[in-house]
PDB file of N, CA, C and O and ligand atoms in Angstrom:
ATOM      1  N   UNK A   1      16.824  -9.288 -32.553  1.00 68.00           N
ATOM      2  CA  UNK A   1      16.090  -8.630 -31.487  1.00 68.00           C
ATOM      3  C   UNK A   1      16.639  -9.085 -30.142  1.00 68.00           C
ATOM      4  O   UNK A   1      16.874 -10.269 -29.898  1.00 68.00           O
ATOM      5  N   UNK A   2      16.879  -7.840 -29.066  1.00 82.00           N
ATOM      6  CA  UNK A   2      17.581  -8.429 -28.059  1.00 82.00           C
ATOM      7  C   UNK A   2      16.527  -9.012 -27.079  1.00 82.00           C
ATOM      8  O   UNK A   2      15.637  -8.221 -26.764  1.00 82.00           O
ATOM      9  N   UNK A   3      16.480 -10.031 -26.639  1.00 91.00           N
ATOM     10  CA  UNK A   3      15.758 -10.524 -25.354  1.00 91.00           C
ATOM     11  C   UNK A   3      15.748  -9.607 -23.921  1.00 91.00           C
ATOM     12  O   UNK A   3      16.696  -9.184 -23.259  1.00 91.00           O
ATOM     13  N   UNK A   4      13.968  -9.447 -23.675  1.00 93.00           N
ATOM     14  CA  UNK A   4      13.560  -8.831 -23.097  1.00 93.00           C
ATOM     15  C   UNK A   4      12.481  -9.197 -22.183  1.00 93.00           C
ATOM     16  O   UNK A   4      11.516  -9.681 -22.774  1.00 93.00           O
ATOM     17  N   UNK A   5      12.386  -9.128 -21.203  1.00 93.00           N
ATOM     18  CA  UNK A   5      10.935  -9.232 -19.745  1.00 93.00           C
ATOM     19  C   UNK A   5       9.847  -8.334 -20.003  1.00 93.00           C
ATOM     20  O   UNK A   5      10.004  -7.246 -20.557  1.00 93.00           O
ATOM     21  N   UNK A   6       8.481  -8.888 -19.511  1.00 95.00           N
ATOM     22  CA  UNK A   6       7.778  -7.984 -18.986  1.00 95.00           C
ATOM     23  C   UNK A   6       7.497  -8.076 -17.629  1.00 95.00           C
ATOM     24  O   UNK A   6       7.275  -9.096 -16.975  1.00 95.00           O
ATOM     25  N   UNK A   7       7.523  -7.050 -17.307  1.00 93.00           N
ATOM     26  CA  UNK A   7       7.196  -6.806 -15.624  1.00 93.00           C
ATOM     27  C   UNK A   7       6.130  -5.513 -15.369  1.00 93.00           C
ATOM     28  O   UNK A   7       6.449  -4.352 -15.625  1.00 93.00           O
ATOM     29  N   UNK A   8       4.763  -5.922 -14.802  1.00 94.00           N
ATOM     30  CA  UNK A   8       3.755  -4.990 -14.625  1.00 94.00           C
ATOM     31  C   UNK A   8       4.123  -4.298 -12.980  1.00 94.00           C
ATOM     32  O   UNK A   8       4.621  -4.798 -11.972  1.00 94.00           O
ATOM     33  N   UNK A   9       3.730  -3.256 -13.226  1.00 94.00           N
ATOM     34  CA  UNK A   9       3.576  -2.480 -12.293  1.00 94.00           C
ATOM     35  C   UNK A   9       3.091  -2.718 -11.273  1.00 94.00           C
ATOM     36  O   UNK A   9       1.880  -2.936 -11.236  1.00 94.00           O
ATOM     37  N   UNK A  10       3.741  -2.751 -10.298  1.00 90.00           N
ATOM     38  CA  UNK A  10       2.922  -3.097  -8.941  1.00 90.00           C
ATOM     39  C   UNK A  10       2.249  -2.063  -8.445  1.00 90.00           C
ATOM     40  O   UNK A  10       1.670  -2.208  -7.368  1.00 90.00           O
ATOM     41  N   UNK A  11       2.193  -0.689  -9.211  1.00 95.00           N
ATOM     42  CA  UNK A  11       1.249   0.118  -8.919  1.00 95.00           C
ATOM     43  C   UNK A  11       0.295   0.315  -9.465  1.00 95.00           C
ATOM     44  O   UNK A  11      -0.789   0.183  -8.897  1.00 95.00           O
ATOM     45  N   UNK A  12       0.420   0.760 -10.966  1.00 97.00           N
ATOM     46  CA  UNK A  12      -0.522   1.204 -11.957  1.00 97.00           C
ATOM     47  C   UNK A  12      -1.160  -0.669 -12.357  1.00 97.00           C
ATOM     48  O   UNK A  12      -2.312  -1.045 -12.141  1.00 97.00           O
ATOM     49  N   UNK A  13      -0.282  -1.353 -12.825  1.00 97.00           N
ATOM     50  CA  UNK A  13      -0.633  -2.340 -13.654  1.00 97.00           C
ATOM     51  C   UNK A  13       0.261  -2.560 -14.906  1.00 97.00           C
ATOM     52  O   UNK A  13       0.575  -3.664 -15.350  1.00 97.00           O
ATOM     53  N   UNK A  14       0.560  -1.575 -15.322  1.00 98.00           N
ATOM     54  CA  UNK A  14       0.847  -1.126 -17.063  1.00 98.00           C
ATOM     55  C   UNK A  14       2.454  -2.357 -16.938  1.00 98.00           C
ATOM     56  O   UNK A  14       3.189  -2.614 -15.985  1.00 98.00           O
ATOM     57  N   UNK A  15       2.449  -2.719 -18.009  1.00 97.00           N
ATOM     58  CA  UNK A  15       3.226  -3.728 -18.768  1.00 97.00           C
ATOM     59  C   UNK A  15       4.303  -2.952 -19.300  1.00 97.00           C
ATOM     60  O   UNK A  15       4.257  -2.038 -20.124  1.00 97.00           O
ATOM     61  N   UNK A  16       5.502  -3.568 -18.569  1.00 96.00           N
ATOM     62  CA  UNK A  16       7.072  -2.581 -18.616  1.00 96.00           C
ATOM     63  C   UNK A  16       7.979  -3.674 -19.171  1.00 96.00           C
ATOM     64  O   UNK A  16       7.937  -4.807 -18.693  1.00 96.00           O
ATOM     65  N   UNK A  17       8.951  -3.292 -20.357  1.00 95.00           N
ATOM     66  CA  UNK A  17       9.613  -4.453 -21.107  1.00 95.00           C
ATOM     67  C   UNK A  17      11.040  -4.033 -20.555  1.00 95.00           C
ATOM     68  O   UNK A  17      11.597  -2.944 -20.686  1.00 95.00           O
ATOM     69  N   UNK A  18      11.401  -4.947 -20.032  1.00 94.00           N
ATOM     70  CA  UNK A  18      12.743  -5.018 -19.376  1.00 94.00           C
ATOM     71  C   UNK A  18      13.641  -5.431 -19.984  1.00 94.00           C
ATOM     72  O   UNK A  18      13.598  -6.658 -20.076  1.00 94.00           O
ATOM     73  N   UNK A  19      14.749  -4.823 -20.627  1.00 92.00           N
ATOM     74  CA  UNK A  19      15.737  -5.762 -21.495  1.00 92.00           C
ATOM     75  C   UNK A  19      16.860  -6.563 -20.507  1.00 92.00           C
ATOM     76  O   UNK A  19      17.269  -6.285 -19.380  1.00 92.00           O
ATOM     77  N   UNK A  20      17.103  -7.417 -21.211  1.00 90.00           N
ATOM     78  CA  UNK A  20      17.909  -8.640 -20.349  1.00 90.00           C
ATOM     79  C   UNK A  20      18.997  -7.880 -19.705  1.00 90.00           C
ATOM     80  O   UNK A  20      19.302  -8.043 -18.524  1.00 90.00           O
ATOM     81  N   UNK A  21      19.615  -6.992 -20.552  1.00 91.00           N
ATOM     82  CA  UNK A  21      21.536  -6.913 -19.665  1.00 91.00           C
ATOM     83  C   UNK A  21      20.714  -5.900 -18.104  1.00 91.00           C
ATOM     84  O   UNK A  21      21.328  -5.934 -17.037  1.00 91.00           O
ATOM     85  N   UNK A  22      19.788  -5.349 -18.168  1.00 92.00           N
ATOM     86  CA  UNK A  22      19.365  -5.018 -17.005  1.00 92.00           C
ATOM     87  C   UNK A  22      19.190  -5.656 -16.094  1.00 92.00           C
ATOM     88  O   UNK A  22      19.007  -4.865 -15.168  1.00 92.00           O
ATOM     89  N   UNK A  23      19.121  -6.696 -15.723  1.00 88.00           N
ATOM     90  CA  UNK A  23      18.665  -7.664 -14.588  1.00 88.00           C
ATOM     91  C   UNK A  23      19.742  -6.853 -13.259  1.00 88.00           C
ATOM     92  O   UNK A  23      20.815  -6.289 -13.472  1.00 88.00           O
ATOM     93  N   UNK A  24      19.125  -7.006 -12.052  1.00 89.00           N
ATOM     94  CA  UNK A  24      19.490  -6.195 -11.274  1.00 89.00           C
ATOM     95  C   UNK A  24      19.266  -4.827 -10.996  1.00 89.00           C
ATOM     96  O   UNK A  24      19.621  -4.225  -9.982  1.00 89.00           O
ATOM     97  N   UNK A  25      18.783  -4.476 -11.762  1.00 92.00           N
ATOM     98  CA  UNK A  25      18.591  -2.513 -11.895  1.00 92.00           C
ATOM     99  C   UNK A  25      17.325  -2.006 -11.960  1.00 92.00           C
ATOM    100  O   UNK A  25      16.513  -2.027 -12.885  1.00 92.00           O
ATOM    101  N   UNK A  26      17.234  -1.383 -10.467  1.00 91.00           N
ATOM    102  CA  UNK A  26      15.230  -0.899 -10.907  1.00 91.00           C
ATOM    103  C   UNK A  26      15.176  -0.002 -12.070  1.00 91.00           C
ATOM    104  O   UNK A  26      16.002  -0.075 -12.979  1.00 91.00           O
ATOM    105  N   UNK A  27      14.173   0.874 -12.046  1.00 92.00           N
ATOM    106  CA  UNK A  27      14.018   1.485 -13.199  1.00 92.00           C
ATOM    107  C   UNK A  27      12.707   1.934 -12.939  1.00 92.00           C
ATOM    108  O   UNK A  27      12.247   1.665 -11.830  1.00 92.00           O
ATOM    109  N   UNK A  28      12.055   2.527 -13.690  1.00 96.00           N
ATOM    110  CA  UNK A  28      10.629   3.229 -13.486  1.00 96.00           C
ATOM    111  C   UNK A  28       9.307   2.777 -14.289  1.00 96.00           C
ATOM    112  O   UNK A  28       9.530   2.656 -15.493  1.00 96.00           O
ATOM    113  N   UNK A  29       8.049   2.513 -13.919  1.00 97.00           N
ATOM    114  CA  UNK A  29       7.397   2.634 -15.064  1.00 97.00           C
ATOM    115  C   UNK A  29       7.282   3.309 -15.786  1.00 97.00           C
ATOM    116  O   UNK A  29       7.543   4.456 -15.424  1.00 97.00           O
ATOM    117  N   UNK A  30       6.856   3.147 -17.187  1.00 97.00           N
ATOM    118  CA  UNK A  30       6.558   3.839 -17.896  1.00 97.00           C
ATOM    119  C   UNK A  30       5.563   4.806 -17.879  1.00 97.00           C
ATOM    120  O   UNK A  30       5.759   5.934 -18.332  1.00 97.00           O
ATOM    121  N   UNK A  31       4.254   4.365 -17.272  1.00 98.00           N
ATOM    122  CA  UNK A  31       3.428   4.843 -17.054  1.00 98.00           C
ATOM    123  C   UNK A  31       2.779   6.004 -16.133  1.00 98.00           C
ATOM    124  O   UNK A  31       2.143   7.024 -16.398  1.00 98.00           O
ATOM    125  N   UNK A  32       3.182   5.450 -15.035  1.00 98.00           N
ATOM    126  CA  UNK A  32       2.997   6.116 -13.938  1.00 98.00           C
ATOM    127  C   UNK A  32       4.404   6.523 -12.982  1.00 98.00           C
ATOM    128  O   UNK A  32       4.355   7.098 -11.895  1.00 98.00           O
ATOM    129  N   UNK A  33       5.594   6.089 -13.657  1.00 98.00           N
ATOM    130  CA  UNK A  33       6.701   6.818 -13.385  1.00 98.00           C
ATOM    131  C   UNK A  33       6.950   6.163 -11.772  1.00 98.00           C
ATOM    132  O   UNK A  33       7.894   6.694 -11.188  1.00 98.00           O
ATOM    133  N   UNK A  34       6.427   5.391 -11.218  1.00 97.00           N
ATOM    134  CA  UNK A  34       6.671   4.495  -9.999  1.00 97.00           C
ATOM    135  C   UNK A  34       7.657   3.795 -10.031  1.00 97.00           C
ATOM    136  O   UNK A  34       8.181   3.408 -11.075  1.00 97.00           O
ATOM    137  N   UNK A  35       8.077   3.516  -8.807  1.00 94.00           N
ATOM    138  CA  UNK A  35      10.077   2.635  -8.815  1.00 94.00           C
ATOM    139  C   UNK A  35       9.555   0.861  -8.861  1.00 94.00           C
ATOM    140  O   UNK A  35       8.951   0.083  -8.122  1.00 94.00           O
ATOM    141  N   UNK A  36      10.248   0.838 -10.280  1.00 94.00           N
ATOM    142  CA  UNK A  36      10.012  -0.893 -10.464  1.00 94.00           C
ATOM    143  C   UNK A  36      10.779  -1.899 -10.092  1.00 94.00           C
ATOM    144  O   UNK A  36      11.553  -2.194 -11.004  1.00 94.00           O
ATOM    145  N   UNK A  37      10.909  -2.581  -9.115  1.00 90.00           N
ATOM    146  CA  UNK A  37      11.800  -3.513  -8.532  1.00 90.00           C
ATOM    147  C   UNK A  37      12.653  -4.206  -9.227  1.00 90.00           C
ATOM    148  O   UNK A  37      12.173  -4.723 -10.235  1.00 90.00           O
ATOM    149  N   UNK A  38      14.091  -4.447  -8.968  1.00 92.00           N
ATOM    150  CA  UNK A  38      15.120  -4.887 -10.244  1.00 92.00           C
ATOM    151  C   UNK A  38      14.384  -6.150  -9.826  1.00 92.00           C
ATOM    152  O   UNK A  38      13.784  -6.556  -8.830  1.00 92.00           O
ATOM    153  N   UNK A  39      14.779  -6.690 -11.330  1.00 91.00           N
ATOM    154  CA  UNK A  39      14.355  -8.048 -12.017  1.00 91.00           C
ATOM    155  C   UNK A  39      15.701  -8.971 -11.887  1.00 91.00           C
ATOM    156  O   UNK A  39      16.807  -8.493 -12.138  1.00 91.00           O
ATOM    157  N   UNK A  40      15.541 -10.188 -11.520  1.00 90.00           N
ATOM    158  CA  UNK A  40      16.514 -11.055 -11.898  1.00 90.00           C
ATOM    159  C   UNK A  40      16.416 -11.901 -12.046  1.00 90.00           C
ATOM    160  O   UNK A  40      16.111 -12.634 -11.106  1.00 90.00           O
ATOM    161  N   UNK A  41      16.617 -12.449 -13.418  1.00 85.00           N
ATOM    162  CA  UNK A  41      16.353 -13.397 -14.127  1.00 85.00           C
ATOM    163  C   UNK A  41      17.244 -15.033 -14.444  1.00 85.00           C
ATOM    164  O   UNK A  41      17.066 -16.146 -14.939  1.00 85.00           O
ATOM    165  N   UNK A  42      18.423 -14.065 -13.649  1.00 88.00           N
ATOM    166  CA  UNK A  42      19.626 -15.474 -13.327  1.00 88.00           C
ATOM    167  C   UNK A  42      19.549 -15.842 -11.707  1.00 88.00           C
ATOM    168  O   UNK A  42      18.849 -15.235 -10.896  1.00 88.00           O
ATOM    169  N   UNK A  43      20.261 -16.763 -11.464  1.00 91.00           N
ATOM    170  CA  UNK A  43      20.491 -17.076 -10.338  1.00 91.00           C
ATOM    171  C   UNK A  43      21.253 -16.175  -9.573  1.00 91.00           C
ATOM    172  O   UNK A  43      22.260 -15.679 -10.077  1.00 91.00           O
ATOM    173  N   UNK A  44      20.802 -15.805  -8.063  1.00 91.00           N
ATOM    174  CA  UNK A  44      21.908 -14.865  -7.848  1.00 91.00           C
ATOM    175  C   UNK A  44      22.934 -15.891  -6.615  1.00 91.00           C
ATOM    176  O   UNK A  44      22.206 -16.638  -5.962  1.00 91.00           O
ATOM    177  N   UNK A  45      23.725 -15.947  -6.426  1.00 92.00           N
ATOM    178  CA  UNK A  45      24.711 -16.852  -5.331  1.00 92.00           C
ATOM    179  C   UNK A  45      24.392 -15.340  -4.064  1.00 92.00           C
ATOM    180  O   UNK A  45      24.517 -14.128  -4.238  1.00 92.00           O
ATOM    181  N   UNK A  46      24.009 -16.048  -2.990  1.00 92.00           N
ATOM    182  CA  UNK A  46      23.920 -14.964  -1.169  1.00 92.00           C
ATOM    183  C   UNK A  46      24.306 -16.049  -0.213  1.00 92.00           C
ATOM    184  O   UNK A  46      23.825 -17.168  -0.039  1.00 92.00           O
ATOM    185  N   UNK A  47      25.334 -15.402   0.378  1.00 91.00           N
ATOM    186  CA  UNK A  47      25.952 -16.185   1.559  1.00 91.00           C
ATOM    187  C   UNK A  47      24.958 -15.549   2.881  1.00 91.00           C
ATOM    188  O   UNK A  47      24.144 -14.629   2.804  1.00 91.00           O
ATOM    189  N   UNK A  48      25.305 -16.327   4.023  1.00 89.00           N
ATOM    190  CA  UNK A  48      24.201 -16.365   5.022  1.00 89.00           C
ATOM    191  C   UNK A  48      24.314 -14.826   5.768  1.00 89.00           C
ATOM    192  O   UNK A  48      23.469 -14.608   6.636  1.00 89.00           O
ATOM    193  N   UNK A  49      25.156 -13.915   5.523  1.00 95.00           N
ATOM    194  CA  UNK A  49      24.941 -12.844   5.845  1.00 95.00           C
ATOM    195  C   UNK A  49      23.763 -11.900   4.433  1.00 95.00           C
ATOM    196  O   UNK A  49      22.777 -11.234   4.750  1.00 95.00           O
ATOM    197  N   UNK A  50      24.147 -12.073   3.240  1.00 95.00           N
ATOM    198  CA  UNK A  50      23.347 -11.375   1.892  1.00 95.00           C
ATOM    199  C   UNK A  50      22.059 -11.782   1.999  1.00 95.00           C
ATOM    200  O   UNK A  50      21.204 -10.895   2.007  1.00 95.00           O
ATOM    201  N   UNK A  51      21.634 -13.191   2.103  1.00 94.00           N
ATOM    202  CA  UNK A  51      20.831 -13.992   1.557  1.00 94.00           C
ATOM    203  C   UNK A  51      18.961 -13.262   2.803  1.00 94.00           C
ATOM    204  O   UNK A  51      17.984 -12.940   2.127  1.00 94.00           O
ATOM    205  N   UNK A  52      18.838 -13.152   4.338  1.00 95.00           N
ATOM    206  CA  UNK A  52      18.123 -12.040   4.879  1.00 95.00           C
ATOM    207  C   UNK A  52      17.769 -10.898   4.609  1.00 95.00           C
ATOM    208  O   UNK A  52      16.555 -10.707   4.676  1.00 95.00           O
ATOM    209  N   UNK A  53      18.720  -9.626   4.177  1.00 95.00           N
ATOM    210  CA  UNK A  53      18.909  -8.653   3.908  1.00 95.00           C
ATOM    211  C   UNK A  53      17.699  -8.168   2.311  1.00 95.00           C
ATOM    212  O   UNK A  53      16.742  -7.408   2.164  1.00 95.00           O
ATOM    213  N   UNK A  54      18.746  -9.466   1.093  1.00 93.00           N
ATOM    214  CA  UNK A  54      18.203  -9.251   0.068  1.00 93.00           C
ATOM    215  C   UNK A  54      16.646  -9.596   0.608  1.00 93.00           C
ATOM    216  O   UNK A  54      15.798  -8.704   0.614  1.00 93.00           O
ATOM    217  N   UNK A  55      16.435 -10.525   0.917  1.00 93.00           N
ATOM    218  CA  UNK A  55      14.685 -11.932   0.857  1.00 93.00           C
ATOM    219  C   UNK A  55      14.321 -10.236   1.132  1.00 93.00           C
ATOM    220  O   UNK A  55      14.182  -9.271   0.381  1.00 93.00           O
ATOM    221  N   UNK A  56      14.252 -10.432   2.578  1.00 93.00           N
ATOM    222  CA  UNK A  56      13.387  -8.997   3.600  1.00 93.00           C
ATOM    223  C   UNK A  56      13.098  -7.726   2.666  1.00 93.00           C
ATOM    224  O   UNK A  56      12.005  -7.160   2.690  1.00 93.00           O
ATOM    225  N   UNK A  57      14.054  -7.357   1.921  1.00 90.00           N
ATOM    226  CA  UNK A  57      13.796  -6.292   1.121  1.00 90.00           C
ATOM    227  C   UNK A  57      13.721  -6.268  -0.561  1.00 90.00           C
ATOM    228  O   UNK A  57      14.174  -5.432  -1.342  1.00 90.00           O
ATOM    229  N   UNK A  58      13.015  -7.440  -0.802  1.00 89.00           N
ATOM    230  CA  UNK A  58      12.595  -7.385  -2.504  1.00 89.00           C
ATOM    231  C   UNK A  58      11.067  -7.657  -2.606  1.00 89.00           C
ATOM    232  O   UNK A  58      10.407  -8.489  -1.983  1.00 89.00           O
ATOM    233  N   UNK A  59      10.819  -7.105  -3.180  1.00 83.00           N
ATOM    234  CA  UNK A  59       9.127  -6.875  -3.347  1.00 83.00           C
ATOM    235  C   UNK A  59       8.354  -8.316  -4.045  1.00 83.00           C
ATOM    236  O   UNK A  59       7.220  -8.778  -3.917  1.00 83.00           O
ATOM    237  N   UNK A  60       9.733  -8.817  -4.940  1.00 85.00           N
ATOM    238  CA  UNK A  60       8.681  -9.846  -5.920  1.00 85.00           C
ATOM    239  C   UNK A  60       8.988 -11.255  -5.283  1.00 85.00           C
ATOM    240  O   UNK A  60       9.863 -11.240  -4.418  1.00 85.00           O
ATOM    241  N   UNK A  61       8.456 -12.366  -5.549  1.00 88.00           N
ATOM    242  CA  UNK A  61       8.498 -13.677  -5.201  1.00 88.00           C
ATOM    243  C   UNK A  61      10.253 -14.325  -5.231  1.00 88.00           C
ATOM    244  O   UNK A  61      10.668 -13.845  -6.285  1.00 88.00           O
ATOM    245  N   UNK A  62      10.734 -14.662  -4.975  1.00 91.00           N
ATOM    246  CA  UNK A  62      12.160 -15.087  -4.459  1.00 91.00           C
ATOM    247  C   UNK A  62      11.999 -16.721  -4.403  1.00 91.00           C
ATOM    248  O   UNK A  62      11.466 -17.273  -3.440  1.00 91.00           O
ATOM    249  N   UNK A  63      12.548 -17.481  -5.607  1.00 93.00           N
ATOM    250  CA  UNK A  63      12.795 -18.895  -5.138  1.00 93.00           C
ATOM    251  C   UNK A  63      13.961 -19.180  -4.592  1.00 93.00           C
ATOM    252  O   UNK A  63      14.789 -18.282  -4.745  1.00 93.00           O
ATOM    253  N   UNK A  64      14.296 -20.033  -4.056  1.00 93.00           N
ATOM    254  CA  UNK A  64      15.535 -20.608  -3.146  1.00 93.00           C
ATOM    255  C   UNK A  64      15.739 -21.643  -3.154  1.00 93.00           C
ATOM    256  O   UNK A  64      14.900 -22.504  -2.889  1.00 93.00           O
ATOM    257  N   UNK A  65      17.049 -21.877  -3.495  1.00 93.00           N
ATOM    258  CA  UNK A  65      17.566 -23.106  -3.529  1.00 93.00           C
ATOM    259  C   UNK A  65      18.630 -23.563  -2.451  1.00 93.00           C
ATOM    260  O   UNK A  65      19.681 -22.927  -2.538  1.00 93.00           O
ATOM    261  N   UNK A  66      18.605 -24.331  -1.653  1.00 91.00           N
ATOM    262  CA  UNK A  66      19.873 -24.326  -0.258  1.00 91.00           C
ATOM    263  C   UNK A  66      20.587 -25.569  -0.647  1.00 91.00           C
ATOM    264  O   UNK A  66      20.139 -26.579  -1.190  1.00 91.00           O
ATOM    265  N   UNK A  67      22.024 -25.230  -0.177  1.00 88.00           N
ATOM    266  CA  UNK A  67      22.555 -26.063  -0.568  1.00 88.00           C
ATOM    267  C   UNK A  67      23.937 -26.086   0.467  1.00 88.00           C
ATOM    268  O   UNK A  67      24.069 -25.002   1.034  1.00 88.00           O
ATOM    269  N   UNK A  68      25.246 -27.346   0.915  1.00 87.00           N
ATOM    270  CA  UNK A  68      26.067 -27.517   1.620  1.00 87.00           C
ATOM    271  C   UNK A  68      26.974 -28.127   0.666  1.00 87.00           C
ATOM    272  O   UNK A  68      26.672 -28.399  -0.496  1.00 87.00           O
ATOM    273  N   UNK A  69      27.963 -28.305   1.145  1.00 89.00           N
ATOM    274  CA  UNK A  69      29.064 -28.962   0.755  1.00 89.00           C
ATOM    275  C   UNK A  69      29.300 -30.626   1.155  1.00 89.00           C
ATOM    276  O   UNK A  69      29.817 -31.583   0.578  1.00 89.00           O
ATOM    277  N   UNK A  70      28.657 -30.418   2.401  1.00 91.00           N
ATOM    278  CA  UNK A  70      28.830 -32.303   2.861  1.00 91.00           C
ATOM    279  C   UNK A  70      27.680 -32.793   2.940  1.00 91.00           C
ATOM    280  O   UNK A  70      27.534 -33.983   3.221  1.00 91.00           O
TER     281      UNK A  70
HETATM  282 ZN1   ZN B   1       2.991   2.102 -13.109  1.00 92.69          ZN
END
């Protein structure tokens, strides 16, 4: 069985099973056919121009990790 998410609807509610190689890719509910925010389930690497852009425009909770070289 391939490994899979659930992610509820931030509209309806209804419980949407996300399969893994999707991460990154919205998609719709099932239910109510509403645009479901891509999922990502790995780390994504955003340099200081990506890293605003993405935060400002993703709907779900965003952890962050910062990090330098020296
Ligand atoms: Zn829905």
């Amino acid at each position: 069985m391939a490994l899979s998410h659930v992610m509820h609807c931030p509209e309806c509610g209804a419980a949407n099973r996300i399969p893994d190689d999707k991460q990154g890719v919205s998609g719709r509910c099932g239910a109510c056919k509403a645009r479901l925010p891509a999922l990502y389930t790995k780390p994504l690497v955003l340099d200081d121009t990506a890293f605003d852009p993405f935060v400002s425009s993703y709907r779900l909770p965003v952890l962050a990790e910062f990090w330098a070289p020296w």
